[in-house]
C-alpha positions as CSV (number, residue, x, y, z in Angstrom):
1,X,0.0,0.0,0.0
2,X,1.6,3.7,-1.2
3,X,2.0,6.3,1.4
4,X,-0.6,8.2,0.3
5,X,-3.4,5.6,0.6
6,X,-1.6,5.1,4.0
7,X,-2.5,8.8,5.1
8,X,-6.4,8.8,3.9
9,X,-6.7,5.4,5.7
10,X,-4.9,6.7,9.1
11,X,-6.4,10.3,8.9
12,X,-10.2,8.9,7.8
13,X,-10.4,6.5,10.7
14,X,-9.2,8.9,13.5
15,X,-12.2,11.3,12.0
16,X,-14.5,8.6,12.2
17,X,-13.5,7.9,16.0
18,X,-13.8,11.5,17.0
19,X,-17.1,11.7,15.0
20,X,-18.7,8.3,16.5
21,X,-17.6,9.9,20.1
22,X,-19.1,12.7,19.3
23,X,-22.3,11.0,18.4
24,X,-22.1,8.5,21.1
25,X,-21.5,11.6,23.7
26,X,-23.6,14.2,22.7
27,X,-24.9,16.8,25.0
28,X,-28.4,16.8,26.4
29,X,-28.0,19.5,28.7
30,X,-26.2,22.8,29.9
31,X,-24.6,20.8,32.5
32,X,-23.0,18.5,29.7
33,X,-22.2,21.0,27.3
34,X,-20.3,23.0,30.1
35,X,-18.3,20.6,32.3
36,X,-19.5,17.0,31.3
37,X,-21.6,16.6,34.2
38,X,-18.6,16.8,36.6
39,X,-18.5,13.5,35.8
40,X,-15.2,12.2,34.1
41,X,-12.6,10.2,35.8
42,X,-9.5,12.0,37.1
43,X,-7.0,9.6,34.2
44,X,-9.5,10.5,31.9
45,X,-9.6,14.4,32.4
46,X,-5.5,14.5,32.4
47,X,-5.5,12.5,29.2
48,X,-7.9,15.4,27.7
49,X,-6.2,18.2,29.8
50,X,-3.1,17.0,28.1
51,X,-4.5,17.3,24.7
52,X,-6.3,20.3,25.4
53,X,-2.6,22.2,26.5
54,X,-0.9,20.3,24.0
55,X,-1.7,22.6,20.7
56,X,-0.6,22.5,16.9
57,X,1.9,24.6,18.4
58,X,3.6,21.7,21.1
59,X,2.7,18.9,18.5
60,X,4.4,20.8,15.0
61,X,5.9,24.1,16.0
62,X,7.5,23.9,19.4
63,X,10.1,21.1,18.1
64,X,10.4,23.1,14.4
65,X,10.9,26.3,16.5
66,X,14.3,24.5,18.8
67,X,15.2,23.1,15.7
68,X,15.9,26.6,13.7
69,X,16.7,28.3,16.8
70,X,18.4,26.4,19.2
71,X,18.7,27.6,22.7
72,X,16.7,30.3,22.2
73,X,13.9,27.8,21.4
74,X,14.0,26.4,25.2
75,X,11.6,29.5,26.2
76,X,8.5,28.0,24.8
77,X,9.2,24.7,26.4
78,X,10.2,26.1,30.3
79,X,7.3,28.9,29.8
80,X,4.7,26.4,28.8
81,X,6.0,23.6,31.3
82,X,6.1,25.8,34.3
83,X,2.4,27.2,33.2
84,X,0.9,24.0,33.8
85,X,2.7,23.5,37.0
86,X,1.8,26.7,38.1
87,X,-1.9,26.2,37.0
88,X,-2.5,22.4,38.4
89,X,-0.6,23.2,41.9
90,X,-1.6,26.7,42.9
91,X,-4.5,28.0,41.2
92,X,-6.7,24.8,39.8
93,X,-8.0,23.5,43.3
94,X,-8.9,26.8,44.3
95,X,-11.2,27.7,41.4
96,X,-12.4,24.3,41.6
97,X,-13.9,24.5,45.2
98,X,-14.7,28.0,44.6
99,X,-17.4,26.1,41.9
100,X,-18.0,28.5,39.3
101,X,-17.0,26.5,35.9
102,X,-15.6,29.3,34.1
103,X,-13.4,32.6,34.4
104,X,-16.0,35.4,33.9
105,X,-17.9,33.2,35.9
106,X,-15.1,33.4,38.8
107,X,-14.2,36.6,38.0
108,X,-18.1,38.3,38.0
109,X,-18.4,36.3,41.4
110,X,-15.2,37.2,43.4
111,X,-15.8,40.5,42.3
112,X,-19.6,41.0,42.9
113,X,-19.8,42.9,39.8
114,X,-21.8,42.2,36.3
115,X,-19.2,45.0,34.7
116,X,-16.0,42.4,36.2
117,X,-17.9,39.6,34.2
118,X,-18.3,41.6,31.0
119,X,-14.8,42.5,30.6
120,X,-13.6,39.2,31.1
121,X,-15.3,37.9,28.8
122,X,-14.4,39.8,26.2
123,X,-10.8,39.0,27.4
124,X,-11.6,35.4,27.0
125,X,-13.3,35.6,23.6
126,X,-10.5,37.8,22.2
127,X,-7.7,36.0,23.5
128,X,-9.3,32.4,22.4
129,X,-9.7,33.7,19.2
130,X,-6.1,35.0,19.1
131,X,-4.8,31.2,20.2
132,X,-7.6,29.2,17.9
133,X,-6.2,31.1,14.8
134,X,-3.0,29.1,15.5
135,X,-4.8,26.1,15.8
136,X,-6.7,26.7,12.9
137,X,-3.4,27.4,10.5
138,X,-2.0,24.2,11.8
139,X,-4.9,21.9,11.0
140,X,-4.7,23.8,7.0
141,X,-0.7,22.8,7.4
142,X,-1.5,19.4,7.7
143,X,-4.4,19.1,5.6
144,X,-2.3,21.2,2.8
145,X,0.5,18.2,2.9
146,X,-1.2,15.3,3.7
147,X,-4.4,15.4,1.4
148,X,-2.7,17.6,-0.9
149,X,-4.8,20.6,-1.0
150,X,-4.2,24.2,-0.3
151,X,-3.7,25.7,3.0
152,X,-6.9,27.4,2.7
153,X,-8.6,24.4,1.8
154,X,-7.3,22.7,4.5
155,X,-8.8,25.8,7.0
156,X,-12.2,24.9,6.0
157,X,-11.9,21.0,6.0
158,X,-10.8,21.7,9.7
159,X,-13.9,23.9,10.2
160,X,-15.8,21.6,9.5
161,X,-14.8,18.7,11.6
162,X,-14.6,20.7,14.7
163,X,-17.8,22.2,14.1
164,X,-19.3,18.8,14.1
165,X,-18.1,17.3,17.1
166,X,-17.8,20.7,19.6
167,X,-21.5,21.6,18.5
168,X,-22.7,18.7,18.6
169,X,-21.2,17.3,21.8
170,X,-20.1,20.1,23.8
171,X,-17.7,19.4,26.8
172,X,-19.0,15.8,27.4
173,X,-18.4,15.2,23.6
174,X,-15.0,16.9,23.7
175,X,-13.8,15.0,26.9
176,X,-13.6,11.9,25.2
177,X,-12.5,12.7,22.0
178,X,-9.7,14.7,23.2
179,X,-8.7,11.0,25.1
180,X,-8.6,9.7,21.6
181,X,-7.0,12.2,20.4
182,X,-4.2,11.9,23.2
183,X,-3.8,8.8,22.1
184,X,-3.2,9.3,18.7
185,X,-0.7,12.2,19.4
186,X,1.6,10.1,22.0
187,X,1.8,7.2,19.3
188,X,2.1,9.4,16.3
189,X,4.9,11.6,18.2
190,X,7.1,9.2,19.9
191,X,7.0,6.5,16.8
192,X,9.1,8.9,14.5
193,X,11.3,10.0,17.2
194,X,11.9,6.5,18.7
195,X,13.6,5.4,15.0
196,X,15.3,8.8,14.4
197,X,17.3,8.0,17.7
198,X,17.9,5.1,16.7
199,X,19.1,5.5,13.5
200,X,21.0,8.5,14.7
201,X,22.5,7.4,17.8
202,X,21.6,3.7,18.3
203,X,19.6,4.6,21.4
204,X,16.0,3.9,21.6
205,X,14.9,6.4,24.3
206,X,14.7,9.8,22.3
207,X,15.5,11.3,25.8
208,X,18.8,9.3,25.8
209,X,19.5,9.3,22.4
210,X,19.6,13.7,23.0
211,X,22.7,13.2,25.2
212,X,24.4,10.4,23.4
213,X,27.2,10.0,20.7
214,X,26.0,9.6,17.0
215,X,26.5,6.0,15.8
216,X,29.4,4.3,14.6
217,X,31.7,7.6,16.4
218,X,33.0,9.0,19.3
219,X,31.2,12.6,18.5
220,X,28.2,14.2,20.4
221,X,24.7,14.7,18.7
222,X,25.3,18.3,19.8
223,X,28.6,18.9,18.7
224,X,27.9,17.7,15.5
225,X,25.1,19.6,14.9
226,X,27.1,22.9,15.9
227,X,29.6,21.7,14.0
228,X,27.4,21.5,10.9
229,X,25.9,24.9,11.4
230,X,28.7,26.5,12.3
231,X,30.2,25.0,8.8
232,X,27.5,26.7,6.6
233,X,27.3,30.2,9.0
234,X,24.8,29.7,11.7
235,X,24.8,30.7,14.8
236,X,26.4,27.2,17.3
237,X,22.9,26.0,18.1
238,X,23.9,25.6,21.7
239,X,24.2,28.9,22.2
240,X,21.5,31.9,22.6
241,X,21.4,35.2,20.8
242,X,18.3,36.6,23.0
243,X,19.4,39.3,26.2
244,X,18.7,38.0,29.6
245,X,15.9,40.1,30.5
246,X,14.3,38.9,27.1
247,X,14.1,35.5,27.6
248,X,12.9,36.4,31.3
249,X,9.9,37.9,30.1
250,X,9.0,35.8,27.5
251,X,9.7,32.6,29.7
252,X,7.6,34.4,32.0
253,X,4.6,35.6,29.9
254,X,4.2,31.8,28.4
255,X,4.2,30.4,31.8
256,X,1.3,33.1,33.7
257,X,-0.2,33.1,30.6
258,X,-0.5,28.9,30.6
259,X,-1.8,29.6,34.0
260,X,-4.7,32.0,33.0
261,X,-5.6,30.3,29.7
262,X,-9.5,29.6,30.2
263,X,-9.6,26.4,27.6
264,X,-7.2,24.8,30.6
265,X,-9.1,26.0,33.7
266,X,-12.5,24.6,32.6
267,X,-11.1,21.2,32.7
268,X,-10.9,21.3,36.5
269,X,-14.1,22.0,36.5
270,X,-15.1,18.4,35.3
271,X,-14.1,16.1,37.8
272,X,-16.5,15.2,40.0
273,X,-14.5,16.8,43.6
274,X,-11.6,18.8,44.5
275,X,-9.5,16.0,44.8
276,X,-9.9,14.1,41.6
277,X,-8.8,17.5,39.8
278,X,-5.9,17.8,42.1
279,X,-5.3,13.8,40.8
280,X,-6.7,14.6,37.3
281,X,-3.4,17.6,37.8
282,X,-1.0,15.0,38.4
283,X,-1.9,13.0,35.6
284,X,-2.1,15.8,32.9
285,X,1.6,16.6,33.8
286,X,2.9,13.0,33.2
287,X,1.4,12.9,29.9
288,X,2.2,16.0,29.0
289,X,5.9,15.6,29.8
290,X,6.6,12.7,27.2
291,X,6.1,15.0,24.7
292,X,7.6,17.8,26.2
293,X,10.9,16.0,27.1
294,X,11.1,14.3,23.4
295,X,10.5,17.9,21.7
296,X,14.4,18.9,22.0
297,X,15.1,15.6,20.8
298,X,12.9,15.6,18.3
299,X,14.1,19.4,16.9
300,X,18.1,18.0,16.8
301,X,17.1,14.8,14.9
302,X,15.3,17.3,12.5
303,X,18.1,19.5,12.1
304,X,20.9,17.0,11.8
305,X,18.7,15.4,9.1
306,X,18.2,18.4,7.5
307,X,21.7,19.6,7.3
308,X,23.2,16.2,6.6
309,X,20.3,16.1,3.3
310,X,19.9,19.1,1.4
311,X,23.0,21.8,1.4
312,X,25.0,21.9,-2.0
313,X,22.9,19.1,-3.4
314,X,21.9,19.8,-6.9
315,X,17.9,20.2,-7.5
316,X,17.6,17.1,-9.5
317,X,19.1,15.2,-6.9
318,X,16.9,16.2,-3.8
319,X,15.0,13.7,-2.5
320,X,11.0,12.9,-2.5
321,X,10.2,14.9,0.9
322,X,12.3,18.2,-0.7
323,X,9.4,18.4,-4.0
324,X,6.8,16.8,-1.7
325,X,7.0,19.8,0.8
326,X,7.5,22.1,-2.4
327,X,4.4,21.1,-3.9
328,X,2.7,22.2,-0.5
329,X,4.2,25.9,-1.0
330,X,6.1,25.3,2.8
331,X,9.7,24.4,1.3
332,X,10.2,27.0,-1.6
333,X,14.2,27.3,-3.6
334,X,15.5,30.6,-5.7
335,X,18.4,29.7,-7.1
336,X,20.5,33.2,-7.4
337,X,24.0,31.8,-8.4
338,X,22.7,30.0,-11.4
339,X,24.6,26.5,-10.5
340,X,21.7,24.5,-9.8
341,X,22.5,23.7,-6.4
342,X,20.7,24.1,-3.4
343,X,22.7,27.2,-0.6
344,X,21.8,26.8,2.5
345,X,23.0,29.5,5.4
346,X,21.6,32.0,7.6
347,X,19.1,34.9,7.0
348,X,15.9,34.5,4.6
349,X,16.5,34.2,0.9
350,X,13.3,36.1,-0.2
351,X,11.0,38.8,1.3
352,X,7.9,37.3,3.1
353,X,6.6,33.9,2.5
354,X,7.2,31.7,-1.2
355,X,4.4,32.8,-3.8
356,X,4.9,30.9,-7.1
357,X,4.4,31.4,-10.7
358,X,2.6,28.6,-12.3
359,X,5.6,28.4,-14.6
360,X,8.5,25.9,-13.6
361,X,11.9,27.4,-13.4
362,X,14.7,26.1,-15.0
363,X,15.5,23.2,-13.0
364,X,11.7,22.1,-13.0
365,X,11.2,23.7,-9.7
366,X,8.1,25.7,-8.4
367,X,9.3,29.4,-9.7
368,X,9.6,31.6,-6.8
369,X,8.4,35.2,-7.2
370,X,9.1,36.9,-4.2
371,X,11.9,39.8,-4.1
372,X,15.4,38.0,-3.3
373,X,17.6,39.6,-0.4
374,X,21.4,39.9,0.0
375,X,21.4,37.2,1.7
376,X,23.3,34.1,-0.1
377,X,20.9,31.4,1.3
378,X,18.4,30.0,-1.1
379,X,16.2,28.0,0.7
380,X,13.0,28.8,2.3
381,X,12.0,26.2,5.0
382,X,9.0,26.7,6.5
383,X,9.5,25.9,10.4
384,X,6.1,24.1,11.0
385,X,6.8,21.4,8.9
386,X,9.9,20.1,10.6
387,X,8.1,17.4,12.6
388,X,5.6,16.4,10.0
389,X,8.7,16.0,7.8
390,X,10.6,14.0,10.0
391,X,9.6,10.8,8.8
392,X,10.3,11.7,5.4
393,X,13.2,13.1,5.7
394,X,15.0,10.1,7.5
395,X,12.8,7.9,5.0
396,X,10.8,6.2,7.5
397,X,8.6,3.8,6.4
398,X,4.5,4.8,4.2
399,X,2.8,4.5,7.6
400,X,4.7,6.6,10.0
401,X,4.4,9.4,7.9
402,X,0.7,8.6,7.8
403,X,0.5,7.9,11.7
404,X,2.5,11.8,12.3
405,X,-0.2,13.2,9.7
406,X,-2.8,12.0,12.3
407,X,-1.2,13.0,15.3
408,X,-0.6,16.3,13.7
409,X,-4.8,17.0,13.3
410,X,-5.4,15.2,16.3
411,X,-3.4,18.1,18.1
412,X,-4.5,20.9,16.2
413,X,-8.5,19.9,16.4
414,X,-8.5,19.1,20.0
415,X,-6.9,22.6,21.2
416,X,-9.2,24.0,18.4
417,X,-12.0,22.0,19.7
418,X,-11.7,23.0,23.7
419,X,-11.2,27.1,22.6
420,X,-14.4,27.0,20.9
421,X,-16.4,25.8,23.5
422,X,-14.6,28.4,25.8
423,X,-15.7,31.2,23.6
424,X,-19.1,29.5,23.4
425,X,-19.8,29.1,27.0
426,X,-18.6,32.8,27.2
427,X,-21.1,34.3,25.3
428,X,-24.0,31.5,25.9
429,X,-23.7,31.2,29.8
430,X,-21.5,34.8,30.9
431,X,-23.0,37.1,28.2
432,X,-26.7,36.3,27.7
433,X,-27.6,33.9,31.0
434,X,-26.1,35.4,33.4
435,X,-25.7,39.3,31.8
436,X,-28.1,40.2,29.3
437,X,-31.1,37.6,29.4
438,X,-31.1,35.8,32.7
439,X,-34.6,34.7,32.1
440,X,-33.9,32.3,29.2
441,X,-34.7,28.7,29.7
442,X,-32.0,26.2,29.9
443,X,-32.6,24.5,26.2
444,X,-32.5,28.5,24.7
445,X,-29.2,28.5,26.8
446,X,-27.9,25.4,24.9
447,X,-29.3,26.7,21.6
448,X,-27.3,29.9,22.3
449,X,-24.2,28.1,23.1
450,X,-24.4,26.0,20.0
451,X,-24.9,28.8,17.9
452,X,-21.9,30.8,19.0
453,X,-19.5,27.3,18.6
454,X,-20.9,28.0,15.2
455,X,-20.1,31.4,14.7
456,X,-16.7,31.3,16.2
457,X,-15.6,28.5,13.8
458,X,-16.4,30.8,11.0
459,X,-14.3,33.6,12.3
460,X,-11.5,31.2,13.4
461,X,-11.2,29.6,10.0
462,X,-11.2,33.4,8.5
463,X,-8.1,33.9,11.1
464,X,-6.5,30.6,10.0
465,X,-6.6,31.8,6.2
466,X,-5.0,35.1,7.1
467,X,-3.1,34.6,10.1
468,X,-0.6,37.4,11.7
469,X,2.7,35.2,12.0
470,X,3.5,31.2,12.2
471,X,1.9,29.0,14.4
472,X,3.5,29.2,17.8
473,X,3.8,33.0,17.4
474,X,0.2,33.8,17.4
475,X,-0.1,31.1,20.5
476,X,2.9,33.4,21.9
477,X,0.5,36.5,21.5
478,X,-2.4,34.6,22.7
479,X,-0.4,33.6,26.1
480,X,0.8,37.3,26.4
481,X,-2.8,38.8,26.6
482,X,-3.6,36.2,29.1
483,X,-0.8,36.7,31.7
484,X,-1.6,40.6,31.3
485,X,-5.7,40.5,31.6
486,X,-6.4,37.2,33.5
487,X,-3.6,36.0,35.5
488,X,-3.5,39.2,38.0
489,X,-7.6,38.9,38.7
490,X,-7.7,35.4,39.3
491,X,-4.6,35.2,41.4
492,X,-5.6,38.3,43.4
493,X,-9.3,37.1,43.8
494,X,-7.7,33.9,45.5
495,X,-5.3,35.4,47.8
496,X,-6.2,39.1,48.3
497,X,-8.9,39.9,50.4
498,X,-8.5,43.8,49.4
499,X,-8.9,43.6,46.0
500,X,-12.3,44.7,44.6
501,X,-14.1,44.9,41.2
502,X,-12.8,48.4,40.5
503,X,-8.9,47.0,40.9
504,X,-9.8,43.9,39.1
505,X,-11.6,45.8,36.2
506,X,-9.2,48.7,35.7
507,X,-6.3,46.5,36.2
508,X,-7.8,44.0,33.3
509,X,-8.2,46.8,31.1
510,X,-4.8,48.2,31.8
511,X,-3.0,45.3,30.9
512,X,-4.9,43.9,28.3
513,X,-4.7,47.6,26.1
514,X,-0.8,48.0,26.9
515,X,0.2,44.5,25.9
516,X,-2.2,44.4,22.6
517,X,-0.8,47.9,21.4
518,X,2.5,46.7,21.7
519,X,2.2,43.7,20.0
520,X,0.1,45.4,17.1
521,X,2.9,48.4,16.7
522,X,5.8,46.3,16.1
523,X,3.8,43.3,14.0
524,X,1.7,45.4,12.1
525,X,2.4,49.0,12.0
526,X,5.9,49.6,12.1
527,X,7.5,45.7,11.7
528,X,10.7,47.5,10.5
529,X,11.5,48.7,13.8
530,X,10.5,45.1,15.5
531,X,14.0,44.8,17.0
532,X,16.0,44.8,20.7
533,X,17.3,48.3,19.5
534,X,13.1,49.2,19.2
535,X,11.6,47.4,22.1
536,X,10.8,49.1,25.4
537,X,13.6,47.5,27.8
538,X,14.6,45.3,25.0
539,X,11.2,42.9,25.8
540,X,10.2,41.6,22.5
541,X,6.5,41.5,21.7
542,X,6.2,38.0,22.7
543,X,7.4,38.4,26.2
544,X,5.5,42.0,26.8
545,X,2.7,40.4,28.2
546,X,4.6,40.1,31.4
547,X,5.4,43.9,31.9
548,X,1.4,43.7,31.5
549,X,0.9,41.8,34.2
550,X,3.0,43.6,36.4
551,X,1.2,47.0,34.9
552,X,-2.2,45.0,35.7
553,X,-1.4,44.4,39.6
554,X,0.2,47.9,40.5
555,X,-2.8,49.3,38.8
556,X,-5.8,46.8,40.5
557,X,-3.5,47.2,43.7
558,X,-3.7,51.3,43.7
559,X,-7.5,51.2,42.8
560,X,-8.3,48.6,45.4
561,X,-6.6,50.7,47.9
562,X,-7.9,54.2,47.5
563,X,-11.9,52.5,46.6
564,X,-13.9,50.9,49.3
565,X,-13.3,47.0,50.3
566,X,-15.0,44.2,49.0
567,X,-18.2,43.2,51.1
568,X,-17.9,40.8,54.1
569,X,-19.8,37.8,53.0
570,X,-16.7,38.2,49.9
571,X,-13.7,38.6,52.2
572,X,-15.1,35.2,54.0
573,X,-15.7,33.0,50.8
574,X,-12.2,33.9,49.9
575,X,-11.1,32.7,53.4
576,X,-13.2,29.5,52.8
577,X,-11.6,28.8,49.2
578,X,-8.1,29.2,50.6
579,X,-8.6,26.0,52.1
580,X,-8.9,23.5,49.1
581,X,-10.8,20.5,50.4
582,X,-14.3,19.5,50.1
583,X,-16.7,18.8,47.4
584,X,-19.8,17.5,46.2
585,X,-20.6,13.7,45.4
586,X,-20.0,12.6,41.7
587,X,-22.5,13.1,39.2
588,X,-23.2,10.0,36.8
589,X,-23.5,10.6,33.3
């Protein structure tokens, strides 16, 4: 059987899983479309918090990301890891016994105020939009390769499969796909990366393999790959170009922004007590840490590969993957010295991403119209394909390439999946029920949720077709706006008795302007000047979202001091919820 058949077959029967869950789940109530009835085991919820967290952007971009950058790659995987820690130790068994299933929920509550509730939910609907574009780009990626349509294409197919099972099934349907999907991710991850250490090192614990000599020689896998780079004029991949204080805040913003994403913190909300999410913590951090220990792995086997298979070999001699990738528009060559051979070295060869002419170019490649630059590198790699590629490039066998196709949607639907319901529930349950029309009855409620899951699919798709940057850029931006709008609120609402609603909503407001101006100056109005010499403090837009936060506390800290107190009966629920225990019986479902 050919590779291709391989991928329908692998790809079609994952859809039909997630769709017969779907079906087989589907929500009858407000109860199950929120938090599944507060009825899903603790292994179960950590197997779909993990594939909630674990986006397009940990499946196909984090390990692309390490792989082109090195060291200064290891920010998205300490930010992210720490998030979760931070999350599912300090702040998930509060909001959990504080029982309000999501953050305008928690946030209208602890601060008595209808005006508290608004604005955060139209922090939660524009940063979920923000992160589901990312989602959304990746599932076109995949589709674009694997079934050999356009990226846009491949938008819509997504679209339409997470429409399905998120309207349809809500958070009970979600649930238990995403434990499918987990599935499908672990296998379809570690299979590829398993044989590359082997083949590379001999070892067949990717972990291991990281640290260990390449086979048949006394060399490191490290030091050969500086080596290599070094050899063609990049930077030694073990060592970082980004300042101190950069990588501080952007470490920083990724990990309070993990911690305040509201796709996460609804999942605690579907255990049936306190202590199975404190359980259901626990096991979302073991599953989530095989992939992220594997990722740096993963990213030097990709790199070595790479610059082991293509540099100064002639275009009729690259292999399959090279014109495979081409023919996808993500692996794009302008040959500027006339010699037919593929340069490879630092800097970008054309302005802005490949567009073709539908004339071939000399060689027979796809003609490349964009301006060239100085620069003498000819190659154009797009970095969200390095783990798809993998297989390919280390000429794996028909269906491992077809098994990573899978995981690849599997990761990118489920993070889509969980965001839309989030943006739903936002609108449905914060917005109308409990804001604008508290009189509607529970099945107008559901109706109302459905129809925004609709809605927001449409507009996510439109984000996926024209999205700001790559993949785990936007999901950068997304975690920037939530460490500088949520994170302050719900930390301050846990363990601040003084702050009040006008604290909470000026300091929301605060932080949530200042980090979404900076990030739109230097990405869309002036990206010229998007440099250290540019930024404020040298902070790069992806790590201002931190210097939003701290904006965010001084400012809910000054209001909150100079305004009245909260009211008693608040001061002593937030005594009550400081003690994490206690809960009510499990639901069945």
């Amino acid at each position: 059987m050919d590779t291709q058949t391989l991928i329908y077959l692998f790809v079609g029967a994952t859809f039909a899983l997630y769709i017969g869950i779907a079906i087989y789940t589907r929500a009858g109530s407000t109860s199950e479309y929120y938090v599944a009835s507060k009825g899903v085991h603790p292994v179960l919820n950590g197997m779909a918090t993990g594939a909630d967290w674990m986006s397009a952007a940990s499946f196909i971009s984090m390990a692309g990301i390490i792989s082109f950058v090195g060291l200064d790659g290891s920010v998205y995987l300490m930010g992210w890891t720490g998030g979760y820690v931070l999350l599912a130790m300090c702040l998930a068994p509060y909001l959990r016994k504080f029982g309000k299933f999501t953050v305008p929920d928690f946030i209208g509550a602890r601060y008595y105020s209808s005006t508290a509730r608004l604005v955060a939910v139209i922090c939660v609907i524009f940063i979920s939009f923000t992160y589901v574009a990312g989602q959304m780009r990746g599932v076109g990626i995949v589709f674009s390769r694997y079934l050999e349509v356009d990226i846009n294409t491949g938008v819509i197919i997504g679209m339409a499969i997470v429409f399905f099972y998120s309207v349809l099934g809500g958070m009970k349907g979600i649930t238990y796909t995403q434990v499918a999907q987990y599935c499908v991710m672990m296998f379809a991850y570690m299979v590829p990366a398993i044989f590359l250490s082997m083949m590379l090192t001999g070892n067949p614990i990717p972990q291991l393999g990281f640290g260990s000599t390449v086979l048949g020689s006394d060399t490191y896998l490290l030091d050969k790959l500086n080596g290599l780079g070094t050899e063609l004029g990049f930077n030694i991949y073990t060592d970082g170009t980004k300042s101190t204080i950069d990588v501080f805040f952007i470490t920083m913003a990724l990990m309070v922004g993990t911690a305040g994403l509201p796709h996460v913190i609804v999942r605690f909300f579907t255990t049936p007590t306190v202590r199975d999410a404190r359980k259901s913590a626990a096991w979302a951090l073991l599953f989530i840490a095989i992939l992220y220990t594997t990722a740096p792995a993963l990213a030097a086997f990709a790199r070595t590969n790479l610059l082991t298979s293509i540099p100064g070999v002639s275009y009729a001699e690259v292999p399959s993957w090279f014109k495979t990738w081409e023919k996808a528009g993500l692996v794009a060559w302008l040959d500027k010295n006339d010699d037919g051979k593929i340069q490879y070295g630092p800097g970008a060869p054309f302005a802005g991403a490949p567009t073709f002419d539908k004339a071939p170019g000399e060689h027979g490649e796809r003609q490349v119209t964009n301006a060239p630059t100085p620069a003498a590198t000819e190659l154009y790699v797009d970095r969200d394909i390095m783990v798809l590629a993998n297989p390919e490039i280390a000429n794996l066998p028909g269906w491992v390439v077809a098994l990573i196709a899978a995981g690849g949607l599997a990761a990118a639907l489920s993070t889509a999946a969980g965001l839309l319901l989030v943006i739903s529930t936002s609108i449905s349950h914060d917005l109308l029920k409990s804001t604008l029309m508290p009189k509607i009855s529970e099945k107008q409620e559901l109706l109302a949720a459905r129809v925004a899951a609709a809605v927001a699919v449409v507009v996510a798709g439109i984000f996926g077709i024209y999205p700001p940057a790559f993949v785990a850029q936007v999901v950068a931006f997304a975690f920037g706006l939530a460490a500088a709008s949520f994170f302050p609120a719900i930390v301050l609402g846990i363990f601040s008795k003084r702050a009040n609603k006008q604290g909470a909503i000026a300091g929301m407001i605060v932080g949530l302007t200042f980090t979404f101006a900076y990030i739109v100056y230097f990405k869309f109005i002036n990206p010229s000047l998007d440099n250290a010499q540019h930024w404020w403090f040298g902070i790069s837009p992806e790590g201002i979202g931190t210097l939003g936060m701290i904006f965010n506390v001084i400012v809910t800290y000054v209001v909150s001091m100079i305004t009245a107190p909260p009211p008693a009966q608040i001061q002593e629920l937030i005594e009550d919820i400081r003690i994490p225990r206690g809960a009510g019986a499990a639901i069945a479902h």
